[in-house]
JSON list of C-alpha atoms in Angstrom, two decimals:
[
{"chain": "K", "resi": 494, "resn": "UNK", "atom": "CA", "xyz": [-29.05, 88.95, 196.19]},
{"chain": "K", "resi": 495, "resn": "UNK", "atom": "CA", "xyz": [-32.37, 87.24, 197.04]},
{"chain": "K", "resi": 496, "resn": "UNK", "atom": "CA", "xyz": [-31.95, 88.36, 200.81]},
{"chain": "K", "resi": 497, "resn": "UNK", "atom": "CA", "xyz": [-31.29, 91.76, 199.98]},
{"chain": "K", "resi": 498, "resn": "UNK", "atom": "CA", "xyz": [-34.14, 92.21, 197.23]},
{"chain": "K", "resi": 499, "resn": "UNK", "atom": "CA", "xyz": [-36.44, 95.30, 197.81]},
{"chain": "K", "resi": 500, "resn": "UNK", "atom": "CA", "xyz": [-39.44, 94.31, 195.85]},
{"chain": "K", "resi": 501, "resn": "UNK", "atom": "CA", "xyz": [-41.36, 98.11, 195.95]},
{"chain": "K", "resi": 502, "resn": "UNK", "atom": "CA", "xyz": [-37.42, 99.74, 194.62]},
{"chain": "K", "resi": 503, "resn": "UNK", "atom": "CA", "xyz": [-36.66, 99.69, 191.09]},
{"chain": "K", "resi": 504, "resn": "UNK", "atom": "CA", "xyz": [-33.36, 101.82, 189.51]},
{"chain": "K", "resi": 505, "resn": "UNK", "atom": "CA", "xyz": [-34.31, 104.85, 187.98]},
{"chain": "K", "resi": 506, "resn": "UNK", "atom": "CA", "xyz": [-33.47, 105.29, 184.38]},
{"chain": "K", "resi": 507, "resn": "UNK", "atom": "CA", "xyz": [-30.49, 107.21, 183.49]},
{"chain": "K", "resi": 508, "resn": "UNK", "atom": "CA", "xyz": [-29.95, 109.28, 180.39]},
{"chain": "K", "resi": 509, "resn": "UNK", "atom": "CA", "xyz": [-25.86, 109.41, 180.84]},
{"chain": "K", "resi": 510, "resn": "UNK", "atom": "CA", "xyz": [-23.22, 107.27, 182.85]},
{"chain": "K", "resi": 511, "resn": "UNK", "atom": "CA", "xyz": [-22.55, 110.92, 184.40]},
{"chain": "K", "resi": 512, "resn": "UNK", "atom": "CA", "xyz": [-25.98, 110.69, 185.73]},
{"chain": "K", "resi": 513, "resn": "UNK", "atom": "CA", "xyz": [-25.50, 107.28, 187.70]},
{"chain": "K", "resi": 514, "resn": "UNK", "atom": "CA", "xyz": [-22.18, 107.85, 189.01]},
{"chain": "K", "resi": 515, "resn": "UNK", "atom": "CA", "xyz": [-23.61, 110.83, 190.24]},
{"chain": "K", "resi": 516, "resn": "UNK", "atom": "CA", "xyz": [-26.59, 109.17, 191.84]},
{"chain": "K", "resi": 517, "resn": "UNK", "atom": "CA", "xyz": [-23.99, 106.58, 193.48]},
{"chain": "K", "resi": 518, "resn": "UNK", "atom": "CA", "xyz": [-22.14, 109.74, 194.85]},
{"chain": "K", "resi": 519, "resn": "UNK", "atom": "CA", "xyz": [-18.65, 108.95, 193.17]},
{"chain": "K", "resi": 520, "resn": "UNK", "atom": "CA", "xyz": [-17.88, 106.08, 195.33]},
{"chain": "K", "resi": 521, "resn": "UNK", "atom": "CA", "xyz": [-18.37, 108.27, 198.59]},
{"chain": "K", "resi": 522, "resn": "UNK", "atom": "CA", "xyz": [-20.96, 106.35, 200.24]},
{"chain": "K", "resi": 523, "resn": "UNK", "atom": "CA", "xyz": [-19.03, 103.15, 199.98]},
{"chain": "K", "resi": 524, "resn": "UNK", "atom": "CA", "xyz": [-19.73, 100.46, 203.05]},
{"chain": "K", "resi": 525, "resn": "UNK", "atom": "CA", "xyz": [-17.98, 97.46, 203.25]},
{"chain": "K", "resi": 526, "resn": "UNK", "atom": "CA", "xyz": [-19.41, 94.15, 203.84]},
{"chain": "K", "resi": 527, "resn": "UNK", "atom": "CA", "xyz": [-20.00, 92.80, 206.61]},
{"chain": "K", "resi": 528, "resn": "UNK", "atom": "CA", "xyz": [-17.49, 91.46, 209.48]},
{"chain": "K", "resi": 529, "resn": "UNK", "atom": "CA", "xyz": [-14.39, 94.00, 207.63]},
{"chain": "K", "resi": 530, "resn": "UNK", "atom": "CA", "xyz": [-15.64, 92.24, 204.50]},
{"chain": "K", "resi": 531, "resn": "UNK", "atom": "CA", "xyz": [-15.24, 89.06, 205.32]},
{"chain": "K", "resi": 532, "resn": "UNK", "atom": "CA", "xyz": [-18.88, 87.95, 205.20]},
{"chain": "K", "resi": 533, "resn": "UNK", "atom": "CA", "xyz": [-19.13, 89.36, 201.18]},
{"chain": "K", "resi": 534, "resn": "UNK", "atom": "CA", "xyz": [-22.20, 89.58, 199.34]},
{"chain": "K", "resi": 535, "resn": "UNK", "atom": "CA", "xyz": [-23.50, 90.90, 196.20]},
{"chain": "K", "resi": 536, "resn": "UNK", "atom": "CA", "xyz": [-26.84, 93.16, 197.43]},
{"chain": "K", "resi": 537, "resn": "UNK", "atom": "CA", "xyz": [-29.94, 93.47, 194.78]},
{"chain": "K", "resi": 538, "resn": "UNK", "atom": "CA", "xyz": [-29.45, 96.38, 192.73]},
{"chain": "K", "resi": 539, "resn": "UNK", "atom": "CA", "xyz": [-33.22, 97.34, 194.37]},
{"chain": "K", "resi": 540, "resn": "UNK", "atom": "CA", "xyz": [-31.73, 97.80, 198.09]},
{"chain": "K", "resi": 541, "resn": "UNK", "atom": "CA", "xyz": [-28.77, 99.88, 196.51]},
{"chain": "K", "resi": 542, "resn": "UNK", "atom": "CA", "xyz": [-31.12, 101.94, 195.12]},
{"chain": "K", "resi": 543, "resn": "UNK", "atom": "CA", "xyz": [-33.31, 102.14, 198.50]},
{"chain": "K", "resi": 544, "resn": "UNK", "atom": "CA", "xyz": [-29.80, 102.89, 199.76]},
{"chain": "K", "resi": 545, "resn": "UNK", "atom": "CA", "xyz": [-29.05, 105.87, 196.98]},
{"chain": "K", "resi": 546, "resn": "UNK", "atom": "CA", "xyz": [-32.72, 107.28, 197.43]},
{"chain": "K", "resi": 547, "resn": "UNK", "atom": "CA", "xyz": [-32.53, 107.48, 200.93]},
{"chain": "K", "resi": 548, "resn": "UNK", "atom": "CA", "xyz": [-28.87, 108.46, 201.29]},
{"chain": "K", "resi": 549, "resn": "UNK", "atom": "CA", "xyz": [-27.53, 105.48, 203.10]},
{"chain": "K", "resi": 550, "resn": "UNK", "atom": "CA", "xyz": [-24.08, 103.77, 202.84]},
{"chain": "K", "resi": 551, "resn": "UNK", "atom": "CA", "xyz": [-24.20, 102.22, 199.42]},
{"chain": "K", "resi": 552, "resn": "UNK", "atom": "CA", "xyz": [-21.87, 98.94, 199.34]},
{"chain": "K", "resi": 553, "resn": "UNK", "atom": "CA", "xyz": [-18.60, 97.65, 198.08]},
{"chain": "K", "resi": 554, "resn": "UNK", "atom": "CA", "xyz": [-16.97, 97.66, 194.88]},
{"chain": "K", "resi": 555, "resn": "UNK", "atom": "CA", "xyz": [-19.29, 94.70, 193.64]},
{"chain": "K", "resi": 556, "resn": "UNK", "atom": "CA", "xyz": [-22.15, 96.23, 194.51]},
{"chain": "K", "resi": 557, "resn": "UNK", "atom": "CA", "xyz": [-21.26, 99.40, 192.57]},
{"chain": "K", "resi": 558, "resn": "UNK", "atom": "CA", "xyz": [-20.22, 96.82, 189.79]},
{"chain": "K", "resi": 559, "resn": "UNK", "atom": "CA", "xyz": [-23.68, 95.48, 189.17]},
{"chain": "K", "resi": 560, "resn": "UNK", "atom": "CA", "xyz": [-25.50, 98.54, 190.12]},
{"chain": "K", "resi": 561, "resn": "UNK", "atom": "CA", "xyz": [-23.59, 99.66, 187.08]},
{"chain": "K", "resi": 562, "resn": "UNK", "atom": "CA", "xyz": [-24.72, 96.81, 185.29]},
{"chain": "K", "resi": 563, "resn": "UNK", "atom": "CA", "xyz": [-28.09, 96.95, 186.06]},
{"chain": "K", "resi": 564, "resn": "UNK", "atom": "CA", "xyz": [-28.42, 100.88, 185.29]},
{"chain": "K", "resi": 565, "resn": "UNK", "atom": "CA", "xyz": [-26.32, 100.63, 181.99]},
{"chain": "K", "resi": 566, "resn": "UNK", "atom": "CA", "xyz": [-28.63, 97.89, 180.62]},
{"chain": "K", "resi": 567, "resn": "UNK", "atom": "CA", "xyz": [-32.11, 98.79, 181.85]},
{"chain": "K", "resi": 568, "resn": "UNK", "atom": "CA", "xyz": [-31.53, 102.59, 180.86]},
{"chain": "K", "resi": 569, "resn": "UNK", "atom": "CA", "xyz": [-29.74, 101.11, 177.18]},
{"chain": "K", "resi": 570, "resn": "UNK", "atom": "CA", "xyz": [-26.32, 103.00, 178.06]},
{"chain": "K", "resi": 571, "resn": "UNK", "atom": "CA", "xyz": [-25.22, 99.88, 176.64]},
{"chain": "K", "resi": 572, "resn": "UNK", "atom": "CA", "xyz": [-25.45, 96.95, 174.27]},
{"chain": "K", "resi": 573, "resn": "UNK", "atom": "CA", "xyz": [-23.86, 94.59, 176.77]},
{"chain": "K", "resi": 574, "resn": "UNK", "atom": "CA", "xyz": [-22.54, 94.50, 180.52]},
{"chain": "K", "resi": 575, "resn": "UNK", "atom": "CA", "xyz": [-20.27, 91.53, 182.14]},
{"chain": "K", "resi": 576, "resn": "UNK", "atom": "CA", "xyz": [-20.01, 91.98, 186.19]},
{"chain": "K", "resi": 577, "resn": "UNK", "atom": "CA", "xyz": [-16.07, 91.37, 186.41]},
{"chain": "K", "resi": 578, "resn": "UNK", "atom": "CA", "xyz": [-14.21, 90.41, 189.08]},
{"chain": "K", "resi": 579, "resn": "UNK", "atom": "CA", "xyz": [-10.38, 89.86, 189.42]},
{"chain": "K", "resi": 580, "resn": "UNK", "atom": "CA", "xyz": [-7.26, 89.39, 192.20]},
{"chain": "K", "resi": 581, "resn": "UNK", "atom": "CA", "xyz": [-4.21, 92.08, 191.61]},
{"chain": "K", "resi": 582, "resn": "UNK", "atom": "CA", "xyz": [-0.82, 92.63, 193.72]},
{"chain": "K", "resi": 583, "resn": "UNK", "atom": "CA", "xyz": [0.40, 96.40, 194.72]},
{"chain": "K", "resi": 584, "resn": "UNK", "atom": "CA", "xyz": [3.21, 97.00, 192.64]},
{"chain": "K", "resi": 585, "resn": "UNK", "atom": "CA", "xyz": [4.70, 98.63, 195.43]},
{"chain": "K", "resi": 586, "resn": "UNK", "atom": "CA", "xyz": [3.94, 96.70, 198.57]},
{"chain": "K", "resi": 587, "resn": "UNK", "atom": "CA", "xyz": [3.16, 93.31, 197.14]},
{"chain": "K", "resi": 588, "resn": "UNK", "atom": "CA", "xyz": [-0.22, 92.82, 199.08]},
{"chain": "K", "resi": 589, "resn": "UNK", "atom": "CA", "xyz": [-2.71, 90.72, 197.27]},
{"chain": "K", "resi": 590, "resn": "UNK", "atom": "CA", "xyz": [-6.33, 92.04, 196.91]},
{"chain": "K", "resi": 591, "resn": "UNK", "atom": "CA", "xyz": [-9.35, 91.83, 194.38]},
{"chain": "K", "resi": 592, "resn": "UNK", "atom": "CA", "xyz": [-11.81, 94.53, 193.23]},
{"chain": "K", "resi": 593, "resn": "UNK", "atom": "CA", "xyz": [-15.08, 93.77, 191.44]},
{"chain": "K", "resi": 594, "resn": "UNK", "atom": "CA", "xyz": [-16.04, 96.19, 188.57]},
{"chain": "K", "resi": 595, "resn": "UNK", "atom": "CA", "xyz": [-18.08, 96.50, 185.33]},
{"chain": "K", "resi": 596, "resn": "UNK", "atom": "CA", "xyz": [-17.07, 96.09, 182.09]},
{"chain": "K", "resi": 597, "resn": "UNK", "atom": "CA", "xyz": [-19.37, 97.23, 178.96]},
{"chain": "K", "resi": 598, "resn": "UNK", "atom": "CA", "xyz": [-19.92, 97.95, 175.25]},
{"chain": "K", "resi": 599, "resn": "UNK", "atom": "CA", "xyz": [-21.49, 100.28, 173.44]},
{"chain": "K", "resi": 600, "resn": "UNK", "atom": "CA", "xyz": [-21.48, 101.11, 169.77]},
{"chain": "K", "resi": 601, "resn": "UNK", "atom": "CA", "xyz": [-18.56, 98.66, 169.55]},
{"chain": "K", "resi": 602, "resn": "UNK", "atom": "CA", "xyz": [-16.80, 99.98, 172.02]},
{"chain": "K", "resi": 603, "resn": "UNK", "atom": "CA", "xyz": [-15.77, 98.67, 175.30]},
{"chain": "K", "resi": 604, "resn": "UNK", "atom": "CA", "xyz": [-15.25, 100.42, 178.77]},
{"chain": "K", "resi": 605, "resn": "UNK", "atom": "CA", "xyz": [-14.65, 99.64, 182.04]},
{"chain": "K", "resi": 606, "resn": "UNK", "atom": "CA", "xyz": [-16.31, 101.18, 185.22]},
{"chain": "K", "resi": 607, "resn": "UNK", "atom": "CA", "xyz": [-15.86, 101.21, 189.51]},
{"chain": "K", "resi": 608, "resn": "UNK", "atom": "CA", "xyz": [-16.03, 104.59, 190.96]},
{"chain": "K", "resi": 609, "resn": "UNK", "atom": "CA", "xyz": [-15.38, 106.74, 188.00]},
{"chain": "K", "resi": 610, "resn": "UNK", "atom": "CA", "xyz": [-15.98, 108.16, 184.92]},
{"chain": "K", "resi": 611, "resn": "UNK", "atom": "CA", "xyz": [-15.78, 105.30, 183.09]},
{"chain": "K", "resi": 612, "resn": "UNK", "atom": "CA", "xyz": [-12.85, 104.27, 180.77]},
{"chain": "K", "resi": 613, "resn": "UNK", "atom": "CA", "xyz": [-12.58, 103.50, 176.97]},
{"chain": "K", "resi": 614, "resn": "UNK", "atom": "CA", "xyz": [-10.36, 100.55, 176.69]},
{"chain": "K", "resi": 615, "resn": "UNK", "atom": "CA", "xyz": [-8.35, 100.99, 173.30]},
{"chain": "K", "resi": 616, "resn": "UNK", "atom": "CA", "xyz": [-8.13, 96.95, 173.47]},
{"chain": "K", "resi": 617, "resn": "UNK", "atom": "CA", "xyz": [-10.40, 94.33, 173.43]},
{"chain": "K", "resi": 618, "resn": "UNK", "atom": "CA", "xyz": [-12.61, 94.00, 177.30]},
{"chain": "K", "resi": 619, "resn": "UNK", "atom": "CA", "xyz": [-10.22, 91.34, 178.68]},
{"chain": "K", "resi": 620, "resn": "UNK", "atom": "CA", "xyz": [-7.77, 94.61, 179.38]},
{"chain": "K", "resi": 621, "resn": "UNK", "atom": "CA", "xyz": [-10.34, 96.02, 181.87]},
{"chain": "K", "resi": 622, "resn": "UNK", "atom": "CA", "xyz": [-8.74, 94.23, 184.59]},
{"chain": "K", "resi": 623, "resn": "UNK", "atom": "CA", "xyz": [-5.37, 95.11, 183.42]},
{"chain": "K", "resi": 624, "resn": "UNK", "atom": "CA", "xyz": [-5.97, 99.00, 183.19]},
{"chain": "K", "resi": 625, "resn": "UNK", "atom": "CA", "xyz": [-8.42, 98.79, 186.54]},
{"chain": "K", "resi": 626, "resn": "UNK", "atom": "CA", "xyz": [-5.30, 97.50, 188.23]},
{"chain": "K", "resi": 627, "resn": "UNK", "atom": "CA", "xyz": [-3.07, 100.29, 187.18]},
{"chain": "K", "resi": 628, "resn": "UNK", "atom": "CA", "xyz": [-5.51, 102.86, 188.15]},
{"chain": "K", "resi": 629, "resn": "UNK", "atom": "CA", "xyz": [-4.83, 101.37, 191.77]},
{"chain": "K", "resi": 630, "resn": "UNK", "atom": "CA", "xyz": [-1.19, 100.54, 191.65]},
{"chain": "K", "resi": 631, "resn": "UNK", "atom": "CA", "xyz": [-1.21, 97.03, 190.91]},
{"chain": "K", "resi": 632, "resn": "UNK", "atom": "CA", "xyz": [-1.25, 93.98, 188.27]},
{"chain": "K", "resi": 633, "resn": "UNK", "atom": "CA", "xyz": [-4.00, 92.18, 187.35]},
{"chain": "K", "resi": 634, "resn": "UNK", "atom": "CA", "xyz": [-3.08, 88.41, 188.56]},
{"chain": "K", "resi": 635, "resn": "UNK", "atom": "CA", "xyz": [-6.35, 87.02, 186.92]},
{"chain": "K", "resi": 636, "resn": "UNK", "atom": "CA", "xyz": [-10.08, 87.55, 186.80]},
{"chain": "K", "resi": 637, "resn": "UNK", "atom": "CA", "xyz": [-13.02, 86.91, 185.84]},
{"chain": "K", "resi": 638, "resn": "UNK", "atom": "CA", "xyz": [-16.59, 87.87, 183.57]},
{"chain": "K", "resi": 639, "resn": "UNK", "atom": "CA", "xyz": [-20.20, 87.37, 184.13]},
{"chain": "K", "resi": 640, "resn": "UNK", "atom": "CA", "xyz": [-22.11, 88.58, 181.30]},
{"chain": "K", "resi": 641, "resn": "UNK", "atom": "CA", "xyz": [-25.65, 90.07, 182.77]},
{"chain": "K", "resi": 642, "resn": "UNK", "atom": "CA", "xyz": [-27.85, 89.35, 179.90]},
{"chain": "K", "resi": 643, "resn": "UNK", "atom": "CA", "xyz": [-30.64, 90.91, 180.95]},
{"chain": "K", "resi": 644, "resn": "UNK", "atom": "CA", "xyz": [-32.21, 92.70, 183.67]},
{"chain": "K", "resi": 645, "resn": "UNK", "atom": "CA", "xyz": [-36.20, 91.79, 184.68]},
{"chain": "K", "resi": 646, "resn": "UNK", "atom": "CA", "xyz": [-38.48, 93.82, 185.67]},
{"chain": "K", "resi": 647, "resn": "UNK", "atom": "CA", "xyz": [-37.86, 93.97, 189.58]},
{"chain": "K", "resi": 648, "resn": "UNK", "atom": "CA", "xyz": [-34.44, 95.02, 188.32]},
{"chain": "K", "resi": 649, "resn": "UNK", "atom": "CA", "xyz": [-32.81, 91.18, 189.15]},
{"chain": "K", "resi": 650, "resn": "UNK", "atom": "CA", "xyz": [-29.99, 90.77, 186.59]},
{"chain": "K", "resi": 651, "resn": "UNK", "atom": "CA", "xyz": [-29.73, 87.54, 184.81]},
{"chain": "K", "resi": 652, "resn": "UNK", "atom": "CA", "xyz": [-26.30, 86.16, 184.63]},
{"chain": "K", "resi": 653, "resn": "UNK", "atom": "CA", "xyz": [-24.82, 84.17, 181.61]},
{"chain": "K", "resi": 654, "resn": "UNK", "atom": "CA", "xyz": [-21.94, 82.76, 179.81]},
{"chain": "K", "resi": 655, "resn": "UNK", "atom": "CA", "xyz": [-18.46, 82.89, 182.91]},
{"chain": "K", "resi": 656, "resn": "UNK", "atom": "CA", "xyz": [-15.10, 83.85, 180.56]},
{"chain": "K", "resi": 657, "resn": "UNK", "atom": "CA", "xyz": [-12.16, 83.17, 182.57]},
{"chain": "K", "resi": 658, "resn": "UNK", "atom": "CA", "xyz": [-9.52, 86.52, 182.00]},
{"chain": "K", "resi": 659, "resn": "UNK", "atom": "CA", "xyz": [-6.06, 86.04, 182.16]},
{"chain": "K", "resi": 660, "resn": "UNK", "atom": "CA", "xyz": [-3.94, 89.45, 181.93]}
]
């Protein structure tokens, strides 16, 4: 992220997650990484929002992930935010991929978030990768969460305690 950082951005502050999914254009403006994603890395949530502002191809799924992070906890959408990652297979096809999203509570509830509307998990958050899977056709093989405990003030998020996930 320090290569990407865009010290005179910041994230606006949201008053709904309606209002940042629409300022992230549902997913639409997703870019993947470099080299067909090969060379992958996680941009500052202060050049995604350089990106949003100036309507340029946004970034991958873990780029919307801690975008979504960084929004939900610096606008208090939420009480906490993990950036989660995790490998799934296509129920159909069998090909192996992996998908980066964010997982949150609020009001002791937990949801999970890529491109959407996010999702109230009935379960405890360890199902987020379970029920993200599904939404594309596949099973969650295993995963894992990065809680962002806080965000400073040039919008860096500050990573904590790593909980292994196992579906």
């Amino acid at each position: 992220m320090k290569l990407t950082k865009m010290p005179s951005k910041n994230t606006r502050y949201y008053a709904t997650t309606t209002e940042v999914l629409e300022d992230m254009c549902w997913g639409t403006r997703y870019k993947k990484d470099p080299l067909n994603g090969k060379l992958d890395y996680l941009a500052h949530p202060s050049r995604l929002a350089y990106n949003l502002d100036n309507e340029l191809p946004f970034g991958d799924c873990d780029d919307h992930a801690i975008f979504w992070c960084t929004a939900l906890l610096k606008s208090e959408l939420a009480d906490k935010v993990w950036f989660c990652f995790y490998s799934m297979e296509k129920v159909q096809t069998g090909q192996m991929s992996a998908h980066a999203i964010c997982v949150y509570e609020k009001d002791d509830m937990f949801y999970w978030t890529d491109y959407r509307l996010p999702a109230c998990l009935d379960e405890y958050r360890d199902k987020a990768i379970v029920r993200s899977a599904e939404a594309y056709g596949a099973n969650a093989i295993t995963g894992a969460m990065i809680e962002v405990v806080e965000v400073l003030d040039d919008d860096t998020p500050v990573f904590g305690e790593i909980v292994i996930i196992e579906p």
